Amino acid sequence: MSEGSESAALAELAKRRGFFFGSSESYGGVGGFYTYGPQGAALKSNVEEAWRDRFAVQEGNLEIEAPTIMPEPVFEASGHLDGFDDMLVECAECGESHRADHLIEDNSNLEDAETLSPEAAAEKIAELGLHCPNCDAELAGQEVEDFNLMFATNIGPGSKTPGYLRPETAQGIFVEFPRIKAYARNSLPFGVTQVGRAYRNEISPRKNIVRTREFTQAELEQFIDPERDEPDLSSVEDVEVLLYPITEQEKDDGQYLTTTIGEAVEEGIIANGWIGYYLGIAQEWYEHVGVDMDRFRFRQHLPGERAHYAADCWDAESEVDGDWIEIAGFAYRGDYDLTKHGEHADDDFTIFQQYDEPKTVERAVVDPDMATLGPEFGAKAAGVADALEALAAENPEAFGSDEVTVEVDGEEIAVDTEIANFSVETQTEAGEHVTPHVVEPSFGIDRTVYTLLAHAYENDEVDGEARTFLSLSPAVAPTNVGVFPLVSNVDELVELADDVAAELRAAGFAVVYDDSGSIGRRYRRQDEVGTPFCITIDRDGIEGEGADTVTIRERDTGRQVRLPVSSLVETFVGLRAGTTAFDDVVEAYEAVEA
Ligand code: GAP
């Protein structure tokens, strides 16, 4: 398919067959909001379930569900109020807003325009002679400014309690850390997941569900003690990955590296073992849900590209229409988030880590003489005592002279050292408080759905007729099985078809029962929404030797096999999980000429 046509064809199919469409269209629609129709909602929910199974259940992580609106102090602490901005340039002629870095990237060879300052972006726009994509007016001379992406609201009546719709689900996990750590028995490492909505007032939403203003994230916050906790890489060390590290991106002729997770971590290409661990799991998970791995890579963020909290970050990217789309980010957030919340909130965002053996340490301590401090410093006496205690911990040498100076409420106060009662004590300590570091795999569910649809979109010819089909993985397809009675006027045959549909539904499969139109048309309808298998019930299945047998047809190849009704549930369990291939079914039963 030519560039751009894949997205256009997909958008048309998505609307016509009920995957997704612009929302509130009866009222003219509003940019950046999409509704998932019956097919899309089922596909998205299956993707979320597959993610939950792999990243929460299989990993033994804890899942929570926090509110989507949070009070302002949360985002003051997290840095989103100050730093969660994109670059905005407005057209003086038509008033349309554009993302300055995207305009630059779309019209030059620059791939990392978001690393430019607003002033440099304005200069670049002038240098490139860029025009407004809406009305074609010149943009040179227009100011480029930082625009905060959070949606603001007020909690309750009036404006006393400002709040924001969360721009990432992660903050819901961080703010609850003091309580969640107890559920993890105060023991590192542990992971917490959340699947839910996030909101960003994107300047220019685009590519339908790829950049929206309301979307679903599936995030995992892995809390670790960086000094002690190493991941067990044995299960992922042989996983092959295609990497595009910073060093290659910075070369004129930079190449992708095909390597394994084990090698990449050992050679330091992936600096952090935990990031390597999750890249390995993600590679396998994306393959399982149906991403075309020939159109998939992991790209490391360039330094200027990283979010305000990230020390290192790799993106999972999929290719659609010649463009690379970021579908997940894997960030090393260090202790940024928990330290910030610890500073702003009135709670303990550390974990007490027991030493293997108790340690004997020398501690500088003070025991200020309050009987002297009180009369001398009045209301500031308690502050002076606290400041002396902090100074002893930070700089015990300061107590070597006759007088020490501390700062209380911005005022420098000199204190006679004797009053501090400074000493160095030998203490036995059982452990220490550490602020955990965070490794964060953050998946965009909508972009995953989009990639799956784009990579599954196929055209071919069946019996001389053009066919469009979605080769969606059985693991996530909206409908697992189509059930088709060949004729509707033979009671016994219809009864068997009803029984088959009921049995499969009772076993947890999504079944479409279709008894209208030619069998070819029924297949085409299911092919176009990605149903991987269809069962046909014919006369052979109710009479003679073939009684209680049906045929299964595989969507992508049209191959058919006849098998007993009693084997259906087990067969579909294997096909959906990916533990049985259709080849195995053909081998085990009787292939049928299509
Ligand atoms: N907590 C980290 C975080 O939010 P991010 O890279 O900003 O990191 C994570 O977002 C993922 O969320 C992205 O990789 C992308 O898949 C998805 N995402 C971000 N903005 C989006 C948008 N406007 N529309 C749809 N998906 C988006």
XYZ file of C-alpha atoms and ligand atoms in Angstrom:
621
model
C 0.000 0.000 0.000
C 1.214 3.538 -0.721
C 2.105 5.928 2.093
C -0.934 7.375 3.822
C -3.342 4.953 2.190
C -3.043 2.381 4.987
C -4.375 4.898 7.549
C -7.115 6.160 5.226
C -8.347 2.644 4.365
C -8.218 1.696 8.023
C -10.170 4.777 9.152
C -12.871 3.949 6.581
C -13.107 0.311 7.692
C -12.987 1.331 11.370
C -16.006 3.601 10.954
C -18.020 1.290 8.711
C -17.516 -1.860 10.756
C -17.654 -0.289 14.228
C -14.056 -0.211 15.439
C -13.758 3.535 16.177
C -15.096 6.879 14.977
C -14.966 10.558 15.998
C -17.248 11.097 18.992
C -20.227 13.475 19.350
C -20.464 13.744 15.561
C -24.204 14.537 15.808
C -23.076 17.813 17.422
C -20.348 18.505 14.903
C -17.695 16.445 16.701
C -14.744 17.646 18.750
C -11.102 17.020 17.889
C -9.184 14.408 19.831
C -12.083 12.340 21.207
C -13.028 8.936 19.794
C -15.727 6.376 20.493
C -14.974 2.686 20.138
C -17.844 0.844 18.464
C -18.774 -2.761 19.317
C -15.813 -4.304 17.455
C -13.303 -1.753 18.713
C -14.506 -1.886 22.322
C -14.151 -5.686 22.307
C -10.699 -5.525 20.675
C -9.495 -2.860 23.123
C -10.829 -4.743 26.116
C -9.068 -7.929 24.923
C -5.795 -6.002 24.524
C -6.182 -4.610 28.054
C -6.903 -8.086 29.416
C -3.886 -9.547 27.597
C -1.722 -6.753 29.065
C -3.152 -7.276 32.544
C -2.517 -11.008 32.302
C 1.118 -10.565 31.216
C 2.240 -7.534 33.214
C 0.157 -7.838 36.387
C -0.885 -11.485 36.856
C 2.115 -13.330 35.363
C 4.581 -10.945 37.015
C 2.852 -11.137 40.409
C 2.356 -7.360 40.496
C -0.374 -5.466 42.378
C -3.097 -3.726 40.360
C -4.893 -0.625 41.628
C -7.516 1.769 40.274
C -7.148 5.413 41.324
C -9.353 8.427 40.438
C -8.769 10.284 37.179
C -9.088 13.722 38.841
C -6.471 14.703 41.385
C -5.913 17.912 43.387
C -3.428 20.574 42.284
C -0.719 19.896 44.920
C -0.193 16.434 43.368
C 0.835 18.027 40.083
C 2.884 20.760 41.759
C 4.893 17.962 43.358
C 5.098 15.794 40.228
C 6.389 18.685 38.119
C 3.503 18.537 35.635
C 2.262 22.049 36.483
C 5.606 23.559 35.559
C 7.019 21.188 32.995
C 4.306 19.306 31.111
C 4.295 21.565 28.069
C 4.310 21.321 24.302
C 5.306 24.106 21.915
C 2.387 26.077 20.515
C 2.382 28.367 17.486
C -0.825 30.134 16.494
C -1.619 31.321 12.990
C -2.187 35.094 12.993
C -4.516 34.762 9.998
C -6.986 31.977 10.889
C -6.228 31.507 14.610
C -5.561 27.758 14.229
C -3.145 26.307 16.824
C -0.290 24.038 15.749
C 2.396 22.046 17.517
C 5.559 23.864 16.482
C 7.863 20.828 16.782
C 5.569 18.679 14.625
C 5.369 21.360 11.911
C 9.174 21.520 11.857
C 9.600 17.725 11.779
C 6.991 17.335 9.028
C 8.819 19.867 6.852
C 12.500 19.111 7.468
C 14.920 16.299 8.210
C 14.861 17.117 11.922
C 13.535 14.194 13.971
C 13.853 15.686 17.461
C 12.412 19.195 17.158
C 10.886 18.882 20.634
C 14.419 19.330 21.991
C 14.449 22.936 20.625
C 13.685 25.898 22.886
C 10.563 27.918 21.923
C 12.838 30.704 20.591
C 14.874 28.242 18.492
C 11.646 26.690 17.183
C 10.373 30.150 16.126
C 13.669 30.767 14.290
C 13.450 27.365 12.584
C 9.867 28.078 11.443
C 11.055 31.329 9.860
C 14.156 29.687 8.335
C 12.059 26.897 6.771
C 9.443 29.416 5.576
C 6.626 27.348 7.105
C 3.001 28.101 6.360
C -0.195 27.389 8.299
C -1.479 23.939 7.257
C -5.033 25.270 7.639
C -5.028 28.562 5.653
C -1.515 28.662 4.150
C -0.600 31.989 5.795
C 3.100 32.492 6.636
C 4.045 31.545 10.196
C 7.396 33.374 10.264
C 7.438 35.994 13.024
C 4.823 34.194 15.134
C 5.768 33.600 18.754
C 6.238 29.992 19.873
C 5.183 29.430 23.476
C 5.025 26.609 25.997
C 1.479 25.282 26.444
C 0.592 23.165 29.486
C -1.264 20.027 28.401
C -3.280 19.389 31.552
C -7.057 19.829 31.634
C -7.930 21.984 34.661
C -11.122 21.752 36.670
C -12.512 22.710 40.072
C -13.362 20.096 42.642
C -16.704 20.911 44.266
C -18.486 24.262 43.956
C -16.417 27.428 43.630
C -12.772 27.652 42.745
C -11.159 26.926 46.098
C -9.977 23.410 45.225
C -8.400 23.354 41.789
C -7.793 19.928 40.301
C -6.611 18.375 37.065
C -7.524 15.374 34.984
C -4.486 13.146 35.336
C -2.106 13.353 32.358
C -0.671 9.919 33.205
C -2.046 7.086 35.340
C 1.321 6.834 37.113
C 0.622 9.661 39.598
C -2.305 7.668 41.011
C 0.201 4.961 41.937
C 2.867 7.302 43.342
C 0.523 9.246 45.648
C -0.804 6.005 47.138
C 2.698 4.603 47.706
C 2.625 5.047 51.531
C -0.402 2.725 51.706
C 0.490 0.323 48.874
C 3.932 -0.410 50.356
C 2.144 -2.030 53.321
C 0.285 -4.379 50.931
C 3.700 -5.333 49.541
C 4.787 -6.032 53.143
C 7.261 -3.144 53.007
C 9.596 -5.241 50.964
C 11.316 -4.255 47.715
C 11.208 -4.965 44.832
C 7.526 -4.855 43.954
C 5.467 -3.652 41.006
C 2.138 -1.838 40.862
C 0.022 -1.608 37.717
C -2.917 0.472 36.613
C -4.970 0.451 33.414
C -7.059 3.550 32.944
C -7.815 6.825 31.248
C -5.363 9.713 30.939
C -6.109 13.177 29.557
C -3.958 15.621 27.638
C -5.174 18.802 25.990
C -3.114 18.057 22.869
C -2.483 21.133 20.710
C -3.156 19.264 17.496
C -4.619 15.781 17.919
C -3.938 13.717 14.820
C -3.958 10.330 13.118
C -7.313 9.453 14.678
C -6.714 7.315 17.814
C -2.923 7.804 17.721
C -2.927 11.272 19.332
C -6.118 11.953 21.244
C -7.106 14.106 24.204
C -8.513 11.188 26.198
C -6.781 7.822 25.976
C -6.031 4.651 27.892
C -2.684 3.839 29.411
C -1.519 0.590 30.964
C 1.331 1.463 33.308
C 3.597 -0.514 35.597
C 5.649 1.160 38.298
C 8.434 -1.208 39.378
C 9.788 -0.049 42.745
C 13.369 -1.122 43.402
C 16.319 -0.517 45.691
C 18.965 0.316 43.049
C 21.754 -0.822 45.382
C 20.298 -4.276 45.953
C 17.640 -5.337 43.449
C 18.607 -6.905 40.140
C 16.061 -8.483 37.773
C 16.335 -12.154 36.862
C 17.090 -11.881 33.145
C 17.146 -15.633 32.501
C 13.642 -15.719 31.011
C 14.338 -12.899 28.518
C 18.096 -13.005 27.843
C 17.669 -14.816 24.512
C 14.829 -12.624 23.254
C 15.925 -10.962 19.987
C 15.301 -7.251 19.666
C 15.888 -4.495 17.124
C 17.453 -1.533 18.930
C 18.080 2.036 17.797
C 20.309 3.475 20.554
C 21.363 7.128 20.916
C 24.860 6.376 19.580
C 23.407 5.126 16.260
C 20.832 7.924 15.989
C 23.626 10.481 16.303
C 25.567 9.061 13.315
C 24.805 10.121 9.744
C 24.615 6.484 8.709
C 23.238 5.116 12.008
C 22.118 1.484 11.908
C 19.658 -0.595 13.897
C 21.287 -3.230 16.094
C 19.861 -6.738 16.037
C 20.844 -8.284 19.314
C 19.473 -10.132 22.316
C 18.363 -8.622 25.609
C 21.145 -10.525 27.404
C 23.861 -9.112 25.110
C 22.437 -5.588 25.081
C 22.417 -5.430 28.888
C 25.862 -7.033 29.191
C 27.370 -4.591 26.681
C 25.695 -1.614 28.362
C 23.635 -0.701 25.279
C 20.664 -0.992 27.606
C 22.161 0.546 30.734
C 19.592 -0.735 33.214
C 18.802 -4.430 33.690
C 15.187 -3.727 34.673
C 14.601 -1.764 31.465
C 16.152 -4.699 29.562
C 13.883 -7.136 31.393
C 10.728 -5.254 30.448
C 11.843 -4.659 26.840
C 12.191 -8.445 26.552
C 8.749 -9.131 27.961
C 7.223 -6.372 25.836
C 8.817 -7.757 22.645
C 7.201 -11.146 23.295
C 3.875 -9.627 24.342
C 3.600 -7.432 21.249
C 4.297 -10.464 19.083
C 1.650 -12.475 20.970
C -1.066 -9.838 20.435
C -0.226 -9.517 16.742
C 2.186 -6.634 16.092
C 4.174 -7.289 12.884
C 7.674 -7.626 14.321
C 9.213 -6.595 10.972
C 7.621 -3.184 11.621
C 8.687 -2.795 15.238
C 11.748 -1.389 17.023
C 12.958 -0.042 20.347
C 14.390 3.479 20.079
C 16.292 5.193 22.873
C 15.294 8.777 23.688
C 17.811 11.463 22.837
C 18.786 13.449 25.989
C 16.658 16.519 25.091
C 13.654 14.346 24.340
C 13.259 12.825 27.793
C 10.400 13.758 30.108
C 11.301 15.906 33.121
C 11.391 12.830 35.403
C 13.331 10.380 33.205
C 17.048 9.554 33.474
C 16.884 7.104 30.531
C 14.037 6.061 28.264
C 13.415 3.622 25.431
C 10.293 3.734 23.270
C 8.607 0.782 21.601
C 7.751 2.033 18.108
C 5.613 0.551 15.362
C 5.667 1.544 11.700
C 2.445 2.580 9.968
C 2.349 4.338 6.603
C 6.109 4.888 6.713
C 5.959 6.730 10.081
C 7.200 5.416 13.405
C 4.624 5.686 16.192
C 5.594 5.576 19.878
C 3.363 2.887 21.360
C 5.058 2.499 24.758
C 7.800 4.137 26.811
C 10.195 2.408 29.222
C 11.607 5.059 31.553
C 14.072 4.964 34.414
C 12.423 7.539 36.695
C 14.968 7.138 39.517
C 13.730 8.412 42.888
C 12.303 11.581 41.300
C 8.612 10.917 41.954
C 8.732 9.515 45.476
C 11.253 12.157 46.589
C 9.046 14.949 45.228
C 5.884 13.578 46.866
C 7.859 13.002 50.085
C 8.871 16.699 50.053
C 5.376 18.034 49.293
C 3.055 15.601 51.122
C 2.731 14.850 54.790
C 3.546 11.143 54.512
C 6.406 8.688 54.315
C 7.417 7.765 50.768
C 10.394 5.661 51.876
C 10.758 1.998 52.742
C 12.657 0.700 55.754
C 15.196 -1.754 54.393
C 16.495 -4.208 56.970
C 20.282 -4.862 56.748
C 21.357 -8.507 56.418
C 23.329 -7.986 59.654
C 22.807 -5.075 62.104
C 25.473 -2.391 61.600
C 27.415 -0.495 64.229
C 27.742 3.141 63.183
C 29.023 6.339 64.671
C 26.388 9.094 64.676
C 26.861 12.748 65.390
C 24.043 13.877 67.682
C 23.039 16.968 69.645
C 20.978 17.300 72.799
C 20.249 21.056 72.904
C 19.804 22.586 76.328
C 16.262 23.945 75.973
C 16.443 25.697 79.336
C 19.019 28.011 77.763
C 17.690 28.035 74.190
C 14.127 28.992 75.286
C 14.902 32.251 77.061
C 17.581 33.177 74.494
C 15.637 32.558 71.244
C 11.967 32.644 72.348
C 9.550 31.439 69.617
C 12.492 30.347 67.438
C 13.967 27.991 70.059
C 12.375 24.822 68.661
C 13.496 25.770 65.139
C 17.048 26.334 66.390
C 17.046 22.897 68.059
C 15.848 21.219 64.825
C 18.435 23.102 62.784
C 21.216 22.026 65.168
C 20.105 18.402 64.806
C 20.137 18.651 60.995
C 23.554 20.340 61.044
C 25.016 17.554 63.218
C 23.905 14.953 60.666
C 25.114 16.944 57.646
C 28.276 18.629 58.866
C 29.510 17.404 62.274
C 32.824 19.294 61.806
C 30.908 22.534 62.286
C 30.719 21.738 66.000
C 34.527 21.867 66.255
C 34.480 25.644 66.978
C 33.058 27.583 69.935
C 30.079 28.784 67.964
C 27.870 27.273 65.214
C 25.607 29.146 62.840
C 22.210 27.790 61.765
C 19.476 29.247 59.575
C 15.936 29.471 60.947
C 13.142 31.032 58.860
C 15.739 32.736 56.646
C 17.586 34.257 59.622
C 21.194 33.274 60.469
C 21.522 32.538 64.173
C 24.792 31.975 66.044
C 24.623 29.468 68.905
C 27.181 28.720 71.578
C 28.384 25.165 70.766
C 28.178 24.123 74.393
C 24.414 24.670 74.436
C 24.093 22.116 71.588
C 25.607 19.324 73.708
C 27.254 17.801 70.655
C 28.617 14.230 70.843
C 29.415 11.275 68.596
C 27.580 8.136 69.708
C 28.100 4.542 68.682
C 24.764 3.071 67.631
C 23.552 -0.275 66.332
C 21.221 0.073 63.348
C 18.960 -2.666 61.967
C 18.356 -0.991 58.609
C 17.766 2.311 56.844
C 15.014 4.250 55.124
C 15.473 4.260 51.347
C 13.504 6.079 48.704
C 12.793 3.431 46.071
C 13.717 4.042 42.461
C 11.125 3.501 39.750
C 11.348 1.689 36.418
C 8.247 2.373 34.371
C 6.922 0.509 31.342
C 4.059 2.707 30.101
C 1.860 1.378 27.291
C -0.603 3.314 25.161
C -3.538 0.967 24.623
C -5.162 3.021 21.832
C -1.923 3.155 19.844
C -1.520 -0.589 20.331
C -5.045 -1.137 18.991
C -4.272 1.133 16.040
C -1.050 -0.732 15.274
C -2.782 -4.115 15.492
C -5.449 -2.986 13.043
C -2.955 -1.386 10.646
C -0.650 -4.413 10.702
C -3.590 -6.801 10.284
C -5.184 -4.972 7.352
C -4.863 -7.217 4.245
C -6.312 -7.538 0.773
C -6.332 -10.669 -1.367
C -8.540 -12.567 -3.785
C -10.779 -15.541 -2.952
C -12.531 -17.441 -5.743
C -11.809 -14.571 -8.121
C -13.320 -11.980 -5.738
C -11.416 -9.224 -3.952
C -11.413 -9.655 -0.208
C -10.387 -7.317 2.643
C -9.580 -9.027 5.885
C -8.006 -8.310 9.252
C -5.475 -10.952 10.224
C -5.913 -10.145 13.935
C -4.331 -12.509 16.435
C -6.785 -15.024 17.976
C -5.501 -13.731 21.331
C -7.280 -10.377 20.915
C -9.769 -10.641 17.994
C -13.145 -9.063 18.966
C -15.009 -12.233 18.001
C -13.402 -15.616 18.580
C -15.670 -17.743 16.418
C -18.412 -17.369 13.835
C -21.014 -20.142 13.893
C -22.888 -20.718 10.632
C -25.643 -23.293 10.094
C -25.427 -24.008 6.365
C -29.230 -24.054 5.992
C -31.914 -22.769 8.331
C -34.749 -25.129 7.409
C -33.426 -28.382 8.899
C -34.311 -28.479 12.598
C -31.636 -30.960 13.645
C -28.920 -28.933 11.917
C -30.071 -25.646 13.468
C -30.265 -27.349 16.873
C -26.658 -28.521 16.572
C -25.555 -25.020 15.522
C -27.394 -23.517 18.530
C -25.761 -26.057 20.858
C -22.282 -25.363 19.459
C -22.740 -21.589 19.890
C -24.099 -22.032 23.437
C -21.276 -24.370 24.480
C -18.588 -22.027 23.164
C -20.196 -18.992 24.822
C -20.418 -20.890 28.117
C -16.674 -21.602 27.797
C -16.004 -17.848 27.558
C -15.699 -17.359 23.794
C -17.201 -14.396 21.917
C -19.397 -16.030 19.263
C -21.258 -14.509 16.329
C -24.136 -16.654 15.094
C -24.993 -15.908 11.477
C -27.583 -17.775 9.426
C -28.297 -15.190 6.743
C -26.947 -14.965 3.204
C -24.590 -17.201 1.279
C -21.815 -18.901 3.221
C -19.269 -16.867 1.210
C -20.869 -13.576 2.305
C -20.946 -14.759 5.910
C -17.215 -15.533 5.748
C -16.483 -12.111 4.188
C -18.371 -10.324 6.970
C -16.277 -12.065 9.652
C -13.030 -11.745 7.655
C -13.447 -7.981 7.595
C -13.710 -7.728 11.389
C -10.876 -10.176 11.978
C -12.736 -13.244 13.294
C -9.984 -15.881 13.111
C -12.178 -18.991 12.782
C -15.659 -19.833 11.548
C -17.543 -23.062 12.163
C -19.904 -24.400 9.535
C -22.572 -26.937 10.463
C -23.709 -28.933 7.430
C -25.800 -32.043 6.751
C -22.749 -34.314 7.130
C -22.597 -33.168 10.748
C -26.016 -34.587 11.634
C -26.103 -37.830 9.694
C -24.278 -41.131 9.436
C -20.602 -41.458 10.246
C -20.049 -37.714 10.424
C -22.740 -37.121 13.060
C -21.769 -34.529 15.665
C -18.935 -33.129 13.586
C -18.456 -29.600 12.212
C -15.909 -27.862 10.013
C -13.630 -25.026 11.147
C -12.304 -22.593 8.560
C -9.166 -20.568 9.172
C -9.607 -16.921 8.152
C -6.196 -16.154 6.603
C -5.751 -19.265 4.438
C -9.335 -20.520 4.015
C -8.166 -24.031 5.024
C -10.860 -26.201 6.562
C -10.849 -29.173 8.879
C -13.661 -31.456 10.135
C -13.614 -32.378 13.804
C -15.989 -33.696 16.496
C -18.101 -31.170 18.407
C -16.702 -32.645 21.626
C -13.193 -31.363 20.686
C -14.237 -27.774 19.937
C -13.742 -26.110 23.320
C -10.303 -27.645 23.905
C -9.248 -26.804 20.338
C -10.321 -23.163 20.626
C -8.706 -22.755 24.041
C -5.385 -23.762 22.427
C -5.899 -21.659 19.292
C -6.770 -18.547 21.300
C -3.842 -18.948 23.708
C -1.447 -19.574 20.812
C -0.427 -22.948 22.261
C -2.118 -24.762 19.328
C -1.478 -23.798 15.694
C -4.067 -24.436 12.982
C -1.501 -26.816 11.432
C -1.784 -28.950 14.588
C -5.579 -29.085 14.190
C -5.272 -30.058 10.508
C -2.820 -32.786 11.452
C -4.983 -34.133 14.283
C -8.273 -34.225 12.358
C -9.618 -34.560 8.846
C -8.742 -31.783 6.362
C -11.672 -30.818 4.119
C -11.455 -29.437 0.572
C -12.632 -25.803 0.693
N 3.862 7.724 32.644
C 4.678 7.903 31.510
C 3.985 8.459 30.370
O 2.831 8.889 30.462
P 4.247 8.958 27.829
O 5.333 8.548 26.874
O 3.904 10.393 27.880
O 4.722 8.427 29.243
C 2.981 6.710 27.538
O 2.942 8.105 27.526
C 2.221 6.164 26.349
O 0.891 6.709 26.326
C 2.827 6.561 25.004
O 3.853 5.667 24.630
C 1.631 6.456 24.083
O 1.463 5.129 23.644
C 0.466 6.841 24.979
N 0.042 8.246 24.718
C 0.639 9.362 25.138
N -0.018 10.454 24.688
C -1.064 10.004 23.960
C -2.130 10.631 23.231
N -2.273 11.956 23.203
N -3.029 9.851 22.574
C -2.926 8.489 22.622
N -1.944 7.848 23.298
C -1.021 8.587 23.960
